[in-house]
Amino acid sequence: MFVIDGNNSLKRVAMLGGRHVGDVRIFNDSDYYLSSEFVNQYANEVKKSAPPSGPSNNPTLTEPDKDDGTLISSPDNAGDPTDGVPHNAPHTPCAENWKAAANESNKKMWAIFDETAWYDYESHANNANFRAKYPLAVIAKALDVLMPGFLIAYDIGCILEGTIDRSSLGKLFRERGCRCCVNAFHGYSHNFSCQVHHHPNIIEGMGLEDLETLERVFSASNQVASVTRYMSKYRRRVFINLFFRQWDEDKYANLASMLYNNYKQALRIINVDGPELKHVKETFEVQEGDLERWRLEQKEYFLALGQEPEGHALKIAYVERLRELHDAE
C-alpha cells in the first residue's frame, strides 16, 4: 500500500517585472522526482468537466475572487482528479466537497507563484494545482515498479478510483487487482455510504494503518518552505531532495524500533482485545457470520438510502387512488 497527496506549502515565487533568472540549471540528479515529460503524458487523460446544470452551493474551480486577488486557473482544459467521474456517480458529493475546498485554497493562491505545490514525491504542479495528471503519473510509475495488488490511499480515493478506471491506466490497474481507499482521518468527512466502501476500517488486511503518512511528512517538510520560497527552481529542488534524503536515513535508522513496537502492539491486541471480543460475542450470542452479514446489510442499506422502494410507491399510489374514488363518490 502507498499514499498520495498534494502539498502547497513549498510554493516558489516567480520572477517579477521581466527579470531574468541567473541560475538556469536543471536538477535531475534524484530519483525522488518524476520528470515533467513523464507527467505530461497524462495531461489530456481527464478533461475539465462542466458543472452540473441547476443551482449549486459549491463554487467551481474557475470562479474568480475579486477581493482576494487573482485566482490561478489552468490555461488548458486539464481536469482535476474528480473530473473523470460522471456527475451522477454514487460518490459525487465527495467530489463536490473536495472541489469546494480546493477552490477556497486557490482563491488565496496569488498569481505571483511559479510553482505552487508538490505532489507525493514532488511532481511539480506549476500553476496547475491538483490536476489529474499528477496522481495518474504517480500511479503509472507504481504500476511499473510495484508488485500487483497494491492499495492507494488518497483524500478522495473513492473518486480517484473511477478516474483511473476511465483513463488509459484503467485496464492494467484492474488486471493487477489494485484499488483505492480514503485515509482514516479524512475518510470520516465523507458521507457514510462512501465510508462503508472505502474507509480502511472496513478493508480486510489493513490492520491498524491509518494511511495519514503524508500528513506527517508535510508537517516536517514545511520547515523547508521558508528557505525555498525565493530560490531558483534548481536550488529549490536540491533543498527538497536533501530534506527527503535525510528523512529516509532517519526512518531507516529507526526501522528496527518501529517494527519491534508494532509487533508488541499487535501481540497486545491479540492477547488482550481478542479474549474481550470473544466474551462479548458469547454474551450476546453473536457468531462470526453474523458480523459479516450485518456489515453487508449496512452497506446495502446505505446504498439504497434516499431511494424510495418500488413497493412503497405502489402502496402510496393505491391510497391516493382510493382517496380520489372516495372524493368522487
XYZ file of C-alpha atoms in Angstrom:
329
model
C 0.000 0.000 0.000
C 1.073 3.598 -0.503
C -0.409 7.057 -0.046
C -0.577 10.105 -2.314
C -1.475 13.705 -1.608
C -0.602 17.257 -2.594
C 1.146 19.936 -0.547
C 1.204 23.621 -1.475
C 3.358 24.978 1.361
C 6.512 24.757 -0.747
C 5.388 27.433 -3.196
C 8.102 29.261 -5.111
C 7.751 32.905 -6.099
C 8.040 33.609 -9.828
C 10.366 36.267 -11.200
C 8.521 39.576 -11.468
C 8.940 42.658 -13.591
C 10.561 40.947 -16.565
C 13.641 39.961 -14.553
C 15.885 37.184 -15.822
C 16.878 34.148 -13.773
C 20.615 33.730 -13.400
C 20.552 30.081 -12.343
C 19.106 28.183 -15.308
C 20.437 24.753 -14.332
C 18.056 21.795 -14.227
C 18.323 19.432 -11.281
C 17.867 15.825 -12.412
C 20.235 14.039 -10.023
C 17.494 12.479 -7.887
C 15.117 9.549 -8.007
C 12.521 11.396 -5.909
C 11.240 13.329 -8.910
C 9.105 12.349 -11.861
C 10.127 14.260 -14.944
C 7.773 16.788 -16.498
C 7.857 14.768 -19.722
C 6.640 11.672 -17.892
C 3.896 13.549 -16.033
C 2.676 15.374 -19.135
C 1.939 12.049 -20.856
C -1.238 12.063 -18.761
C -2.108 15.741 -19.224
C -5.072 15.020 -21.509
C -6.398 11.916 -19.800
C -9.074 13.837 -17.930
C -10.794 16.951 -19.251
C -12.270 19.622 -17.040
C -15.905 18.678 -16.570
C -18.724 21.152 -16.971
C -20.595 21.909 -13.744
C -23.932 20.109 -13.368
C -26.985 22.034 -14.500
C -29.005 23.832 -11.907
C -28.023 25.865 -8.834
C -25.136 24.648 -6.678
C -23.837 25.629 -3.277
C -20.286 24.800 -4.311
C -18.291 27.255 -6.479
C -16.309 25.839 -9.362
C -12.540 25.905 -9.633
C -12.641 28.641 -12.228
C -14.712 31.099 -10.192
C -12.734 34.339 -9.788
C -12.403 36.136 -6.483
C -12.124 39.894 -6.993
C -11.462 40.630 -3.318
C -8.791 38.030 -2.652
C -6.668 38.519 -5.766
C -6.202 36.637 -8.981
C -7.256 33.009 -8.936
C -4.759 30.710 -10.569
C -6.582 28.527 -13.045
C -5.364 26.084 -15.626
C -4.673 27.699 -19.025
C -5.748 24.489 -20.753
C -8.707 22.188 -20.345
C -6.993 19.812 -17.896
C -9.263 18.306 -15.287
C -8.693 17.552 -11.636
C -8.818 14.043 -10.062
C -12.618 14.215 -9.744
C -13.392 15.137 -13.359
C -13.091 11.594 -14.671
C -16.272 10.553 -12.871
C -19.796 11.422 -14.096
C -21.855 13.856 -12.005
C -24.395 11.122 -11.264
C -21.785 8.720 -9.828
C -22.613 7.263 -6.386
C -19.999 9.344 -4.522
C -20.441 12.663 -6.325
C -20.964 14.598 -3.025
C -17.384 13.664 -2.072
C -16.147 15.219 -5.311
C -18.218 18.380 -4.859
C -16.946 18.900 -1.311
C -13.358 18.379 -2.442
C -13.761 20.853 -5.305
C -15.184 23.449 -2.922
C -12.247 23.037 -0.527
C -9.744 23.199 -3.385
C -11.401 26.345 -4.679
C -11.062 28.049 -1.300
C -7.357 27.218 -1.350
C -6.957 28.501 -4.900
C -8.683 31.790 -4.065
C -5.776 32.588 -1.776
C -3.148 31.393 -4.293
C -1.962 34.666 -5.787
C -0.533 34.618 -9.302
C 2.983 35.542 -8.091
C 3.796 31.853 -7.557
C 5.514 29.910 -10.313
C 5.489 26.510 -8.604
C 2.518 26.156 -6.291
C 2.747 22.624 -4.975
C 4.442 19.279 -4.942
C 2.562 16.069 -5.331
C 3.597 12.941 -3.451
C 7.256 12.591 -4.347
C 7.448 16.034 -5.923
C 5.918 16.047 -9.367
C 5.865 19.797 -9.881
C 2.468 21.450 -10.053
C 3.374 24.562 -12.000
C 0.405 26.902 -11.609
C -1.841 23.874 -12.042
C -2.760 22.717 -8.551
C -4.266 19.254 -8.181
C -4.628 18.388 -11.867
C -5.488 14.766 -12.558
C -2.221 14.165 -14.407
C -0.238 14.208 -11.161
C -1.909 11.281 -9.371
C -2.193 9.427 -12.694
C 1.562 9.820 -13.281
C 2.316 8.540 -9.778
C 0.028 5.557 -10.325
C 1.601 4.827 -13.716
C 5.012 4.714 -12.045
C 3.659 2.468 -9.284
C 2.210 0.059 -11.837
C 5.652 -0.110 -13.411
C 7.734 -0.743 -10.280
C 5.441 -2.261 -7.620
C 4.002 -5.750 -7.310
C 0.334 -6.318 -8.263
C -2.465 -5.915 -5.754
C -1.382 -2.633 -4.189
C -3.752 -0.247 -2.435
C -3.678 3.549 -2.861
C -4.890 5.889 -0.135
C -5.939 9.399 -1.083
C -8.233 12.020 0.462
C -10.690 11.391 -2.378
C -9.668 7.821 -3.166
C -13.339 6.972 -3.667
C -13.441 9.297 -6.696
C -9.891 8.691 -7.885
C -10.645 5.010 -8.471
C -13.290 5.952 -11.044
C -10.945 8.449 -12.669
C -8.237 5.780 -13.005
C -10.777 3.338 -14.405
C -11.663 5.766 -17.205
C -8.041 6.615 -18.015
C -5.534 4.711 -20.138
C -4.288 3.092 -16.919
C -7.676 1.576 -16.088
C -7.265 -1.783 -17.816
C -3.850 -2.509 -16.279
C -4.982 -1.189 -12.891
C -7.877 -3.666 -12.839
C -5.784 -6.568 -14.161
C -3.244 -6.025 -11.384
C -6.002 -6.221 -8.754
C -5.317 -2.727 -7.386
C -7.785 -0.475 -5.604
C -8.129 2.912 -3.891
C -9.442 3.954 -0.498
C -9.655 7.075 1.675
C -7.387 7.913 4.592
C -8.662 7.053 8.071
C -8.871 10.635 9.343
C -10.068 12.306 6.135
C -12.418 9.399 5.486
C -14.696 10.436 8.340
C -15.558 13.630 6.463
C -17.065 11.543 3.634
C -20.694 10.501 3.714
C -21.351 7.125 5.292
C -22.349 5.417 2.058
C -18.808 6.185 0.889
C -17.193 5.056 4.140
C -18.776 1.590 4.033
C -16.906 1.003 0.768
C -13.669 2.965 1.035
C -12.749 3.569 4.679
C -9.726 1.494 5.803
C -11.679 0.271 8.839
C -13.753 -1.986 6.600
C -10.948 -3.211 4.303
C -9.699 -6.651 5.283
C -5.951 -6.790 5.842
C -5.491 -3.073 6.578
C -4.659 -3.709 10.233
C -4.020 -0.539 12.231
C -2.615 1.550 9.381
C -4.297 4.978 9.304
C -2.782 5.950 5.913
C -2.123 9.528 7.070
C 1.607 9.158 6.375
C 1.933 12.232 4.188
C 0.339 14.490 6.774
C 3.301 13.640 8.995
C 5.707 14.130 6.096
C 4.233 17.547 5.288
C 4.459 18.578 8.931
C 8.219 18.099 8.699
C 8.780 19.257 5.103
C 7.065 22.582 5.788
C 10.228 23.589 7.631
C 11.887 23.845 4.209
C 9.256 26.278 2.902
C 10.716 29.456 4.367
C 14.135 28.933 2.758
C 12.920 27.787 -0.668
C 10.258 30.423 -1.351
C 12.557 32.745 -3.329
C 15.060 30.185 -4.632
C 15.641 29.259 -8.238
C 13.978 26.095 -9.497
C 17.303 24.281 -9.373
C 18.180 25.187 -5.788
C 14.630 24.555 -4.581
C 14.789 21.020 -5.917
C 18.199 20.497 -4.347
C 16.919 21.517 -0.909
C 13.804 19.363 -1.166
C 15.935 16.438 -2.310
C 18.283 16.923 0.670
C 15.329 17.007 3.046
C 13.937 13.698 1.817
C 17.312 12.007 1.806
C 17.687 12.948 5.461
C 14.105 11.858 6.123
C 14.787 8.428 4.600
C 18.031 7.996 6.520
C 16.290 8.825 9.812
C 13.453 6.393 9.066
C 15.809 3.600 8.035
C 17.802 4.093 11.239
C 14.592 3.770 13.252
C 13.183 0.834 11.263
C 14.027 -1.885 13.805
C 12.425 0.033 16.687
C 9.314 0.714 14.612
C 8.880 -2.962 13.698
C 9.506 -4.047 17.294
C 6.946 -1.601 18.713
C 4.363 -2.575 16.091
C 4.916 -6.250 16.902
C 4.356 -5.591 20.601
C 1.203 -3.629 19.814
C -0.125 -6.474 17.650
C 0.545 -9.025 20.411
C -1.270 -6.839 22.952
C -4.309 -6.542 20.699
C -4.404 -10.304 20.110
C -3.845 -11.273 23.764
C -5.994 -8.581 25.430
C -8.614 -7.374 22.941
C -9.123 -10.827 21.380
C -10.489 -12.518 24.537
C -12.620 -9.449 25.302
C -14.201 -9.591 21.850
C -14.819 -13.310 22.246
C -16.515 -12.701 25.614
C -18.802 -10.014 24.163
C -19.788 -12.286 21.260
C -20.616 -15.140 23.645
C -22.601 -12.814 25.916
C -24.809 -11.563 23.089
C -24.801 -14.917 21.255
C -23.217 -13.417 18.152
C -21.493 -15.642 15.613
C -18.668 -14.626 13.270
C -21.012 -14.996 10.319
C -23.426 -12.511 11.910
C -20.798 -9.769 11.876
C -20.142 -10.228 8.168
C -23.864 -10.408 7.408
C -24.521 -7.181 9.350
C -21.683 -5.461 7.521
C -23.174 -6.376 4.131
C -26.673 -5.365 5.255
C -25.356 -1.992 6.395
C -23.653 -1.439 3.049
C -26.841 -2.325 1.142
C -28.920 -0.086 3.399
C -26.795 2.997 2.795
C -26.650 2.305 -0.936
C -30.431 2.358 -1.093
C -30.864 5.216 1.379
C -32.829 8.029 -0.211
C -34.260 5.758 -2.893
C -37.918 5.004 -2.396
C -38.625 1.247 -2.681
C -40.885 0.430 -5.596
C -43.364 -1.314 -3.319
C -43.799 1.807 -1.206
C -44.521 3.937 -4.265
C -47.234 1.484 -5.405
C -48.843 1.492 -1.951
C -48.894 5.296 -1.856
C -50.359 5.447 -5.363
C -53.023 2.932 -4.332
C -54.030 5.023 -1.298
C -54.155 8.173 -3.439
C -56.493 6.445 -5.903
C -58.735 5.331 -3.040
C -58.956 8.916 -1.833
C -59.815 10.108 -5.338
C -62.505 7.436 -5.550
C -63.892 8.476 -2.160
C -63.989 12.140 -3.170
C -65.674 11.261 -6.459
C -68.443 9.386 -4.639
